[in-house]
PDB file of C-alpha atoms and ligand atoms in Angstrom:
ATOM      1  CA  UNK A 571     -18.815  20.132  20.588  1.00  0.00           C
ATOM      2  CA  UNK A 572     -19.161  21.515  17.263  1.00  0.00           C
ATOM      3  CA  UNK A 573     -18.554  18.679  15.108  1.00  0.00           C
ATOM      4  CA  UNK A 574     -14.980  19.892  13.879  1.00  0.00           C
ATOM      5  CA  UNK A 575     -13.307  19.287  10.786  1.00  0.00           C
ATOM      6  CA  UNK A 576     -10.538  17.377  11.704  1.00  0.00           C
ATOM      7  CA  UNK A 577     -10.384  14.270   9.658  1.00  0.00           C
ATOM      8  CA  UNK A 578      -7.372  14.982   7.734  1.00  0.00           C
ATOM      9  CA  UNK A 579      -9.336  13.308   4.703  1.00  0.00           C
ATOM     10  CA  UNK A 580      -8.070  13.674   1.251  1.00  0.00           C
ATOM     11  CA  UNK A 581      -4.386  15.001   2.567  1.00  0.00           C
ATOM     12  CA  UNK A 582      -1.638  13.705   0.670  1.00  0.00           C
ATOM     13  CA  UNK A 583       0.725  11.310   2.275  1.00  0.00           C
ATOM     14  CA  UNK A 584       3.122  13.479   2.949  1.00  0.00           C
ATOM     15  CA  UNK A 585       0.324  14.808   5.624  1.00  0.00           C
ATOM     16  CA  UNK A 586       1.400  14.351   9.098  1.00  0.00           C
ATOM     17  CA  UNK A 587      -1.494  12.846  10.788  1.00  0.00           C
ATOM     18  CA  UNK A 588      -0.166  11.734  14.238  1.00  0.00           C
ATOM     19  CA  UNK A 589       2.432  14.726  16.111  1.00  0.00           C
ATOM     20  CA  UNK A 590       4.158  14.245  19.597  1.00  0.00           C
ATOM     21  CA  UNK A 591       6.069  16.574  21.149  1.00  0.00           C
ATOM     22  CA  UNK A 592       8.019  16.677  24.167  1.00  0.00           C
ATOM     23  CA  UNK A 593       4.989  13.983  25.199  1.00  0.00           C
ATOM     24  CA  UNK A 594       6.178  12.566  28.977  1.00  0.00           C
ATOM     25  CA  UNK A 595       4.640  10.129  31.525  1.00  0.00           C
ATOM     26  CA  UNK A 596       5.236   9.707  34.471  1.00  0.00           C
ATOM     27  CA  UNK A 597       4.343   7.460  37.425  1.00  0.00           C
ATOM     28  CA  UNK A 598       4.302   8.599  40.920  1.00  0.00           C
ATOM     29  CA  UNK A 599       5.061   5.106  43.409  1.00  0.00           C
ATOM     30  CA  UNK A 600       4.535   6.637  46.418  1.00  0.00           C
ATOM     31  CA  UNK A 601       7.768   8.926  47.046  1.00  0.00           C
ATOM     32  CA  UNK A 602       9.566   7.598  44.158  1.00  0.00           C
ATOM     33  CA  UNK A 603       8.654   8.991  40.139  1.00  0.00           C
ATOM     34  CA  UNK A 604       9.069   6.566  37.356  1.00  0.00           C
ATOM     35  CA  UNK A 605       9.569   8.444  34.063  1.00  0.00           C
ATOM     36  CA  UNK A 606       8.448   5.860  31.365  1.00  0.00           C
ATOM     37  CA  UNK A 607       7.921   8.623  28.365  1.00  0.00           C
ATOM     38  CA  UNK A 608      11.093  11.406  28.549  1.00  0.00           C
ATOM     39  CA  UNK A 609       9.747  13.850  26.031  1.00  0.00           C
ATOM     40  CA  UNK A 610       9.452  12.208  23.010  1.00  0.00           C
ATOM     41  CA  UNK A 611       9.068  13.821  19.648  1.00  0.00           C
ATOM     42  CA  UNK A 612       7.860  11.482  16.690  1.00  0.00           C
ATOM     43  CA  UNK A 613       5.713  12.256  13.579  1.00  0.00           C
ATOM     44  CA  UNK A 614       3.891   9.489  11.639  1.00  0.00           C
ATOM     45  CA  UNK A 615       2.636  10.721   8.564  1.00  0.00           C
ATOM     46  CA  UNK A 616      -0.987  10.053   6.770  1.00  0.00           C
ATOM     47  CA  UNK A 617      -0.797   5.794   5.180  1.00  0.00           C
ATOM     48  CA  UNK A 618       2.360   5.900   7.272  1.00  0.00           C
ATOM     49  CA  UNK A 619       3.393   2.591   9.021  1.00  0.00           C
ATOM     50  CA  UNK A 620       5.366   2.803  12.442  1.00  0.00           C
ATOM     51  CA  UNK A 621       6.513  -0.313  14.817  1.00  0.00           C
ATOM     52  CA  UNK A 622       7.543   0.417  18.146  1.00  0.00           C
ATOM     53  CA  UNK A 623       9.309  -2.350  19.758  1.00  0.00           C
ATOM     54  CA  UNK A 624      10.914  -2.678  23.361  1.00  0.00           C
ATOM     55  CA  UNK A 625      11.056  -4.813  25.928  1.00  0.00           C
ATOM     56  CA  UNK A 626       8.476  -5.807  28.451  1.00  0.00           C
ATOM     57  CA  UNK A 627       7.632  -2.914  30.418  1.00  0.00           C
ATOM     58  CA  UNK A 628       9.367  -0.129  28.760  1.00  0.00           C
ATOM     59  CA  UNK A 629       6.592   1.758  27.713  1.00  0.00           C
ATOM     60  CA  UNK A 630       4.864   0.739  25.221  1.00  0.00           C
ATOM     61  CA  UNK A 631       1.446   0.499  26.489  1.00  0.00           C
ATOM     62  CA  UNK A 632       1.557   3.831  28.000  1.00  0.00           C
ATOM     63  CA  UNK A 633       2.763   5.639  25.076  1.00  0.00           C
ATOM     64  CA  UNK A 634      -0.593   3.623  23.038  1.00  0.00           C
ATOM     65  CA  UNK A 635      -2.418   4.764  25.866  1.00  0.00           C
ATOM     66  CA  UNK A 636      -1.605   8.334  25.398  1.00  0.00           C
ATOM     67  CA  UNK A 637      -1.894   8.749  21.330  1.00  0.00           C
ATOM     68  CA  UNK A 638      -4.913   7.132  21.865  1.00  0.00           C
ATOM     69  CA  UNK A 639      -6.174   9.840  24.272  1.00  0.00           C
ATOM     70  CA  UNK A 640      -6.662   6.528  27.048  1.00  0.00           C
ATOM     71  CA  UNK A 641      -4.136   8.485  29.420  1.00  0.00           C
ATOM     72  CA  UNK A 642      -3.087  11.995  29.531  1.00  0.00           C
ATOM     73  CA  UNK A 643       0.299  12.968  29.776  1.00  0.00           C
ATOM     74  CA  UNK A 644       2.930  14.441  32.418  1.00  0.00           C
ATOM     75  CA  UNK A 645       3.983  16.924  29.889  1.00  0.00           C
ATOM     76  CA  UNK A 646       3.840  17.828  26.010  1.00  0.00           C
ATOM     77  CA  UNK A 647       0.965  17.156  23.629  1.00  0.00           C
ATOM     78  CA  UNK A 648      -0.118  14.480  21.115  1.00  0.00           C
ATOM     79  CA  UNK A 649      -1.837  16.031  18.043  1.00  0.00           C
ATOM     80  CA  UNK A 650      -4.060  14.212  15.947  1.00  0.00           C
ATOM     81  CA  UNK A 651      -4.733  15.411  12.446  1.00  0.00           C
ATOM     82  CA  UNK A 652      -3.858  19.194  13.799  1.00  0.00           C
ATOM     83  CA  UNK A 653      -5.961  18.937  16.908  1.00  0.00           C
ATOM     84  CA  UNK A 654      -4.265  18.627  20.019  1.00  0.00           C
ATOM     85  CA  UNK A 655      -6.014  16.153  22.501  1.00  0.00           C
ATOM     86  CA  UNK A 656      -5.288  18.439  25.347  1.00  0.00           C
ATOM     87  CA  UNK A 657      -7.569  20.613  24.070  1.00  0.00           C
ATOM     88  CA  UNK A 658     -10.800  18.579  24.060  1.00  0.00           C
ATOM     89  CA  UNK A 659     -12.501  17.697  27.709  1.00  0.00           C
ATOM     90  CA  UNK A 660     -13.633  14.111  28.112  1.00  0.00           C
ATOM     91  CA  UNK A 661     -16.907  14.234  26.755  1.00  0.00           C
ATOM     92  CA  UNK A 662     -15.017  15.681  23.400  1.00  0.00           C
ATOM     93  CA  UNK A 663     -12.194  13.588  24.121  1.00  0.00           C
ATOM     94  CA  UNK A 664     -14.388  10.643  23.774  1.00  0.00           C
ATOM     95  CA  UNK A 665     -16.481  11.505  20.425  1.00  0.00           C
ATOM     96  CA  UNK A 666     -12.698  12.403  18.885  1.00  0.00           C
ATOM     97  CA  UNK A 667     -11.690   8.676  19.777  1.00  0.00           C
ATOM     98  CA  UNK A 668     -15.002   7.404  18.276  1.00  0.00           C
ATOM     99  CA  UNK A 669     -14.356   9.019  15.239  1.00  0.00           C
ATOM    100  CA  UNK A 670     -10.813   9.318  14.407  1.00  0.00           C
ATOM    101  CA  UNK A 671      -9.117   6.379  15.958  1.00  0.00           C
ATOM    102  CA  UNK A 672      -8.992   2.713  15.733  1.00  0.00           C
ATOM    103  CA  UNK A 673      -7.555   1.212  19.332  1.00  0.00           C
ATOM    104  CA  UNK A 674      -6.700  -2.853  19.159  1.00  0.00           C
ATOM    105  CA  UNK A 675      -5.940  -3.673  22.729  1.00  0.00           C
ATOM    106  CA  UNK A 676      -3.210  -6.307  23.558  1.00  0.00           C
ATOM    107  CA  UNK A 677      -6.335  -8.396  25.168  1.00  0.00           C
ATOM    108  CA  UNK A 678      -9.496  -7.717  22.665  1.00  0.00           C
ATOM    109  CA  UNK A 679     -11.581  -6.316  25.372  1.00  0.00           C
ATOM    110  CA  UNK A 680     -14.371  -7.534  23.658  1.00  0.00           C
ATOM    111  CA  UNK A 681     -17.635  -7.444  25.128  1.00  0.00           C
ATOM    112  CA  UNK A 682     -18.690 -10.647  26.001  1.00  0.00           C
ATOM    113  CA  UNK A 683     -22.403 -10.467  25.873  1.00  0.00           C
ATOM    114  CA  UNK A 684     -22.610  -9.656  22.938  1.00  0.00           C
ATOM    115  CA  UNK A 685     -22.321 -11.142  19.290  1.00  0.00           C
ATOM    116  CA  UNK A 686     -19.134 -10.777  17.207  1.00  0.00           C
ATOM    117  CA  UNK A 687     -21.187  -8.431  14.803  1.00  0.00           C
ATOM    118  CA  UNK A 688     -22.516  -6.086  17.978  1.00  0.00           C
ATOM    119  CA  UNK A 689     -19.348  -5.908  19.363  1.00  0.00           C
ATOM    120  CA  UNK A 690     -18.025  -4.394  15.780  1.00  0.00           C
ATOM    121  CA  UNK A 691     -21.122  -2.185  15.182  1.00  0.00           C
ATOM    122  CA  UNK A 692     -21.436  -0.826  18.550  1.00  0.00           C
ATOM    123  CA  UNK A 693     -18.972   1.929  17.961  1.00  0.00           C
ATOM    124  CA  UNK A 694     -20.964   3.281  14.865  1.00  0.00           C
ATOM    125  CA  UNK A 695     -24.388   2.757  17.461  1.00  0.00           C
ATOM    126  CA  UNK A 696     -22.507   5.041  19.689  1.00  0.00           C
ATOM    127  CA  UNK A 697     -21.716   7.749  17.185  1.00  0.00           C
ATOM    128  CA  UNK A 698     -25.631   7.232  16.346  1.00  0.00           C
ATOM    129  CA  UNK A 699     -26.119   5.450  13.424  1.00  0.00           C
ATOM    130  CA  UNK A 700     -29.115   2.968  13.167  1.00  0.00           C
ATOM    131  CA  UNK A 701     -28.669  -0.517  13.761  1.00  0.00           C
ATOM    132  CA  UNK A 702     -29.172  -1.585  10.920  1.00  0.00           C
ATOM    133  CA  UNK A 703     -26.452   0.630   8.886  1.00  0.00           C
ATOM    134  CA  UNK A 704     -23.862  -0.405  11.763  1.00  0.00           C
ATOM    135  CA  UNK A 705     -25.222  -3.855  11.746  1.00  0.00           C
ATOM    136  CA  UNK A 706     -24.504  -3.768   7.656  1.00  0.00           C
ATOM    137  CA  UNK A 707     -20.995  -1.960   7.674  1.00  0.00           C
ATOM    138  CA  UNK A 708     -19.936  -4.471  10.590  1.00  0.00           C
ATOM    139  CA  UNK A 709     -20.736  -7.212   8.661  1.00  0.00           C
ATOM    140  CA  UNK A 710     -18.679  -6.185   5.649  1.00  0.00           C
ATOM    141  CA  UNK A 711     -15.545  -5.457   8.452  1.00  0.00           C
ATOM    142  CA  UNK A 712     -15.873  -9.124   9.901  1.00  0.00           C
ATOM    143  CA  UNK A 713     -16.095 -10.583   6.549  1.00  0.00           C
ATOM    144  CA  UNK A 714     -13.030  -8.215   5.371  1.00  0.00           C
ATOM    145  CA  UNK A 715     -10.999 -10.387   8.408  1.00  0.00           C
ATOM    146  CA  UNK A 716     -12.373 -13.340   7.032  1.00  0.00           C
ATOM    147  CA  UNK A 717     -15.073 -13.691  10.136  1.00  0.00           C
ATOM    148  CA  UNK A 718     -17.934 -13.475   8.035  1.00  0.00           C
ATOM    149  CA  UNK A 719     -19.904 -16.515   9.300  1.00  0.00           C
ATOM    150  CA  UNK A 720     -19.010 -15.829  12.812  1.00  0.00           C
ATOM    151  CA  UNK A 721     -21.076 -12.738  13.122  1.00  0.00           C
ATOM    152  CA  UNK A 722     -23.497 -14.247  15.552  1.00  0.00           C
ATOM    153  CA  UNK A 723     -20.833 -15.985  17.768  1.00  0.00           C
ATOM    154  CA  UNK A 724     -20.305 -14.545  20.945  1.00  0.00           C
ATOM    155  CA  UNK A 725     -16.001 -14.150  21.998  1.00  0.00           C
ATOM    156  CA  UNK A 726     -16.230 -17.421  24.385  1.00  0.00           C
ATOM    157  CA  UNK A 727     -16.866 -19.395  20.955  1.00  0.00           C
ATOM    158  CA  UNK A 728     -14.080 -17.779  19.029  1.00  0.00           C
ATOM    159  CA  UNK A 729     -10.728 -18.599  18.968  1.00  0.00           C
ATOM    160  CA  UNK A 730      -7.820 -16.667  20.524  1.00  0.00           C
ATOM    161  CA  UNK A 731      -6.919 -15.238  16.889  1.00  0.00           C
ATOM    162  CA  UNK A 732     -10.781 -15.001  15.895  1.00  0.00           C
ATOM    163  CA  UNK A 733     -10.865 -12.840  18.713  1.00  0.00           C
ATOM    164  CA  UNK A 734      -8.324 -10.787  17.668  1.00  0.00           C
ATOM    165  CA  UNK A 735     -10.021 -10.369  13.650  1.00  0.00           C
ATOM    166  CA  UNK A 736     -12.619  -9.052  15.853  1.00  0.00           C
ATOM    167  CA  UNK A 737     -11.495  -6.533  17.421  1.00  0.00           C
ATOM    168  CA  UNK A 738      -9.169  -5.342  14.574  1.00  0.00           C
ATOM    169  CA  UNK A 739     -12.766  -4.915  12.789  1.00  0.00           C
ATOM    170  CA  UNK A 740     -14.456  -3.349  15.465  1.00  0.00           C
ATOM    171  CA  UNK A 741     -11.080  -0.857  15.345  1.00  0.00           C
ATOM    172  CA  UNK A 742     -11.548   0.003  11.831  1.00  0.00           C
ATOM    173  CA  UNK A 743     -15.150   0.185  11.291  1.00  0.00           C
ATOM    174  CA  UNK A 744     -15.765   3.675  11.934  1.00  0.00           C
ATOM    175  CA  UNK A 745     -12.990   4.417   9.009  1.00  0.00           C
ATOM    176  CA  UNK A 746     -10.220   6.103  11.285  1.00  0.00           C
ATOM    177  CA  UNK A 747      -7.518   8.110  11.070  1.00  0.00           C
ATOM    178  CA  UNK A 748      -5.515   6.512  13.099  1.00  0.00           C
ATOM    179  CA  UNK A 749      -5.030   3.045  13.934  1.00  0.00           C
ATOM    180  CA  UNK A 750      -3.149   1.704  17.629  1.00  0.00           C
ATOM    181  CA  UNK A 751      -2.518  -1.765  18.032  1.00  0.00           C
ATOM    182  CA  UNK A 752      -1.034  -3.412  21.174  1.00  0.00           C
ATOM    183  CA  UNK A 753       0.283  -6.270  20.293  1.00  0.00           C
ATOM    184  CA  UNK A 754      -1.884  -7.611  18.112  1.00  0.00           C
ATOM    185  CA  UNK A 755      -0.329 -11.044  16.920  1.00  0.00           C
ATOM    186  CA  UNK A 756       0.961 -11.370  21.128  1.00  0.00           C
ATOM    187  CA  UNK A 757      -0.631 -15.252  21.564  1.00  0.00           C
ATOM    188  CA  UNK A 758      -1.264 -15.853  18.344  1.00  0.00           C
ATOM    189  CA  UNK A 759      -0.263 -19.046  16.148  1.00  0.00           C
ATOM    190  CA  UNK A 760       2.191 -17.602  12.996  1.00  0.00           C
ATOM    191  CA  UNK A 761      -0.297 -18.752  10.780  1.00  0.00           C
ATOM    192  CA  UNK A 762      -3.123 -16.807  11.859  1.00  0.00           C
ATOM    193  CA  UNK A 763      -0.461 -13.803  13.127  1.00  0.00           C
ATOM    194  CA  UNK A 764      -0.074 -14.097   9.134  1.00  0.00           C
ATOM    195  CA  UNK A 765      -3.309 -13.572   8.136  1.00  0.00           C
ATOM    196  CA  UNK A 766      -3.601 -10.479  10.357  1.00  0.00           C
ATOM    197  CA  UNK A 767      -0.133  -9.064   8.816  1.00  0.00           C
ATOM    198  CA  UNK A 768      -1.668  -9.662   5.253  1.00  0.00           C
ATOM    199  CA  UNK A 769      -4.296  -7.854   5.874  1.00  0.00           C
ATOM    200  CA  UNK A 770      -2.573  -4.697   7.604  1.00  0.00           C
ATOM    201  CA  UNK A 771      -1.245  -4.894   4.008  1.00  0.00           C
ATOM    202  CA  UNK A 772      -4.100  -4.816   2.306  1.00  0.00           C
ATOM    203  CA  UNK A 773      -5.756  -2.274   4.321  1.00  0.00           C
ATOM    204  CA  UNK A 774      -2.540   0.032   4.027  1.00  0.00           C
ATOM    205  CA  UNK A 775      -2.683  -0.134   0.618  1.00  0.00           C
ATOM    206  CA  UNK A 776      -6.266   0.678   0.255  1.00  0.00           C
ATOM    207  CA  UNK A 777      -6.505   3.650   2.993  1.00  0.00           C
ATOM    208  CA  UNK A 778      -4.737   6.586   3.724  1.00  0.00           C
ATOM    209  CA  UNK A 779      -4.909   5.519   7.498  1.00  0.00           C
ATOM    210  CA  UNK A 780      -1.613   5.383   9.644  1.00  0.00           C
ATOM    211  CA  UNK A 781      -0.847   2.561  11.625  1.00  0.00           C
ATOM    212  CA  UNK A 782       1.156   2.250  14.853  1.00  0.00           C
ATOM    213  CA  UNK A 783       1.915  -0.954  15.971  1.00  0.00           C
ATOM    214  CA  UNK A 784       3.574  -2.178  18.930  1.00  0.00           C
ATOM    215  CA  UNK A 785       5.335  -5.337  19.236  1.00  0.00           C
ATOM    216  CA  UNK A 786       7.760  -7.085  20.574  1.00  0.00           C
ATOM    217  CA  UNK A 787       6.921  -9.570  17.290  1.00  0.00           C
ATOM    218  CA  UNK A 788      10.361  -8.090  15.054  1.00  0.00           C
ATOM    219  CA  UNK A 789       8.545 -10.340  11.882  1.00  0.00           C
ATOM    220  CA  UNK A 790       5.674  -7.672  12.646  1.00  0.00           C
ATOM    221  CA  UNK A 791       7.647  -5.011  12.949  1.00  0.00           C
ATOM    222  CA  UNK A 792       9.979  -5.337  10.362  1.00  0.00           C
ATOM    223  CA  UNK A 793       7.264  -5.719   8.270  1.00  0.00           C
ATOM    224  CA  UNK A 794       5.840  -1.678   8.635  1.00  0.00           C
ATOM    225  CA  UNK A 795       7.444   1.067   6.617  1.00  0.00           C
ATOM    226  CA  UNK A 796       9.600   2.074  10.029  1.00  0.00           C
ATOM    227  CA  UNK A 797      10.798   0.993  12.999  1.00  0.00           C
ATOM    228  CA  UNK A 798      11.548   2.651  16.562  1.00  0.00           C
ATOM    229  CA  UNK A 799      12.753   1.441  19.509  1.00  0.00           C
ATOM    230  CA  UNK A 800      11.671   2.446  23.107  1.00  0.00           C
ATOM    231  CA  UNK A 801      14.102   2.397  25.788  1.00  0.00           C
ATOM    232  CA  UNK A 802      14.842   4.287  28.853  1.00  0.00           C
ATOM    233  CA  UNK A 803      11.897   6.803  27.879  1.00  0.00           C
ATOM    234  CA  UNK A 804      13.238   7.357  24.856  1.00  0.00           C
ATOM    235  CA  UNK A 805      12.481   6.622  21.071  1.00  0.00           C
ATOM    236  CA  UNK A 806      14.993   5.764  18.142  1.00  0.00           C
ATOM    237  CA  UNK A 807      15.354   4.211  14.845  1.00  0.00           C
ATOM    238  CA  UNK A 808      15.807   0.775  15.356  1.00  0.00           C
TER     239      UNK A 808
HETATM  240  N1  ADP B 789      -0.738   2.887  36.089  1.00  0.00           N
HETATM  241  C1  ADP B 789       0.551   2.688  36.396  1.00  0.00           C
HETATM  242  N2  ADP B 789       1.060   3.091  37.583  1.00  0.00           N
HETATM  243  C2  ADP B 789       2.362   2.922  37.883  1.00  0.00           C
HETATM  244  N3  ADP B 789       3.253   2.363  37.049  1.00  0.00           N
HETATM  245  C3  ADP B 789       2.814   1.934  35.860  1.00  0.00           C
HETATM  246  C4  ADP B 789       1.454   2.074  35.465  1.00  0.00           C
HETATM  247  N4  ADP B 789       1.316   1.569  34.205  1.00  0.00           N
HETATM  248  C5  ADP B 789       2.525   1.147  33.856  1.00  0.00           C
HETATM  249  N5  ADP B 789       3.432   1.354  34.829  1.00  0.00           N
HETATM  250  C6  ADP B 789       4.874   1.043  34.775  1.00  0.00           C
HETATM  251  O1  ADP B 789       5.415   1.699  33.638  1.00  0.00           O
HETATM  252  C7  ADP B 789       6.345   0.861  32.974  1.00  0.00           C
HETATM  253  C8  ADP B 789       5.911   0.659  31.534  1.00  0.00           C
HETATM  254  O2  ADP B 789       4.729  -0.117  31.484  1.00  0.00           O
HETATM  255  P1  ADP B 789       4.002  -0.469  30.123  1.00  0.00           P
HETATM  256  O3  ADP B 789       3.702   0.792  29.397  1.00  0.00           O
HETATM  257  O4  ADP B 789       2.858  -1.350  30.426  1.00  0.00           O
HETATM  258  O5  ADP B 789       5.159  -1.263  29.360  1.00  0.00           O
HETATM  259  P2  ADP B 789       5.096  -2.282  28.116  1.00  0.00           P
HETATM  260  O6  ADP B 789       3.761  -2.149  27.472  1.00  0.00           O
HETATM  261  O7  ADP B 789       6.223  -1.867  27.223  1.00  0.00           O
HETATM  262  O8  ADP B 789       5.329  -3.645  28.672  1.00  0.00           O
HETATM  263  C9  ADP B 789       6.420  -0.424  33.795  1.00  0.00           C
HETATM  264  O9  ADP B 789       7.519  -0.319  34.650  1.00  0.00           O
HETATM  265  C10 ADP B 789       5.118  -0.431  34.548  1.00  0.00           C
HETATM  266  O10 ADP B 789       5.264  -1.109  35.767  1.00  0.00           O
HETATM  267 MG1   MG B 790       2.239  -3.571  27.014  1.00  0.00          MG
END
C-alpha cells in the first residue's frame, strides 16, 4: 500500500483516535451462535484513557482482538485514526498494526529465542529499520520500564513482571497510536503491578497516545480517565 497518512499526529485531544460502531462478534458452536460483542458503539479519544472491566469470559479479549485488527468482526467497523480496518487486506492490515498500534497480550508472547532487546526491536526490524537504530530505540524503551540491564536476557531469565516491562516496551516502541493491553498487571505482585501503573502515567502524560486497558484489576481501572463495563455484549459506564 501507499504508505497513508493516517497517524492522527499532532491532533488535539479532543481527536477521536479509536471509533466502533455497531462492532459485533460472534461465535458459531456448531448449531448454536454465541454473540459476545452486540453492536457496540464507543469512542476513545487521542491521550484518552479507557478500562474495560468484566468478568471472565465476557468479552474482553475478543473485543482487544478486534480494535487491534487480531480478529475481524461479525458486523460493524472499528476505525483507527479515520481509517477503517475493514478496508485494508491482510498484508495492509498487518503494516497498519506495525505502525499504529501497541498490543500487550494477557501472556507476553514473547519470543523466547531471543534477547529482551530483540524481542523489543524486532517490530521496528520488521517495518525495516536497521538493526542498529531498532537495537538503539529498544534500548531506550527497556530502560524507560526500568529493564535496562536486562537487555541481553532471554524471557526464561526474567521474572513474571520483567516479562511483562517487556512486552509493554516492545508495544510502544514503534510510537503508536493506539495502545491494547490485556491484562497487563493479571499475575503480577502489587508492587511491580505498581510500577507498570506509574508508568502508564508517565507515558500518558508525555504522549498523545490512547490507552485501552482491560482488567478485571478495578485499582487498574479506576486508575484511567474512564471506565466501561462489558456484559451481556454490551458496554456501559461503570
Ligand atoms: N475462538 C472462539 N471460538 C468460540 N468461542 C470463543 C472463542 N473465543 C472466545 N470464545 C468465547 O467467547 C466468550 C468471551 O471470551 P473472551 O473474549 O476470551 O472473554 P474474556 O477475555 O472477557 O475472559 C467466552 O464465552 C469464550 O468461551
Ligand atoms: Mg481475556
Amino acid at each position: 500500500m501507499n504508505e497513508p497518512d493516517l497517524k492522527p499526529r499532532g491532533t488535539k485531544e479532543s481527536a477521536i483516535m479509536l471509533d466502533c460502531r455497531q462492532l459485533t462478534r460472534t461465535y458459531s458452536e456448531g448449531p448454536q451462535n454465541l454473540t459476545v460483542l452486540d453492536h457496540l458503539d464507543f469512542e476513545v479519544r487521542a491521550g484518552e484513557r479507557v478500562a474495560v472491566v468484566g468478568s471472565s469470559g465476557s468479552g474482553k479479549t475478543t473485543l482487544l482482538n478486534l480494535l487491534g485488527g487480531l480478529d475481524r468482526p461479525s458486523g460493524g467497523e472499528v476505525i483507527i485514526g479515520g481509517q477503517s480496518l475493514a478496508g485494508l487486506n491482510e498484508a495492509d492490515l498487518g503494516r497498519f498494526r506495525n505502525r499504529y498500534i501497541g498490543f500487550v497480550y494477557q501472556f507476553h508472547h514473547l519470543l523466547a529465542e531471543f534477547t529482551a532487546a530483540e524481542n523489543v526491536a524486532l517490530p521496528l526490524i520488521v517495518r525495516g529499520q536497521s538493526r542498529k537504530a531498532a537495537t538503539q530505540r529498544a534500548m531506550a524503551l527497556l530502560e524507560r520500564v526500568g529493564m535496562g540491564p536486562r537487555g541481553t536476557h532471554k524471557p526464561g531469565e526474567l521474572s513474571g513482571g520483567e516479562r511483562q516491562r517487556v512486552a509493554i516496551a516492545r508495544a510502544l516502541v514503534t510510537d503508536p497510536s493506539l495502545v491494547l493491553m490485556d491484562e497487563p498487571t493479571g499475575n503480577l505482585d502489587q508492587t511491580t503491578a505498581g510500577n507498570i501503573l506509574a508508568m502508564m502515567d508517565e507515558l500518558a502524560a508525555t504522549t498523545e497516545c490512547a490507552f485501552v486497558v482491560v482488567t478485571h484489576d478495578l485499582s487498574l481501572a479506576a486508575h484511567q480517565d474512564r471506565m466501561l463495563r462489558l456484559d451481556q455484549g454490551k458496554l456501559s459506564a461503570a
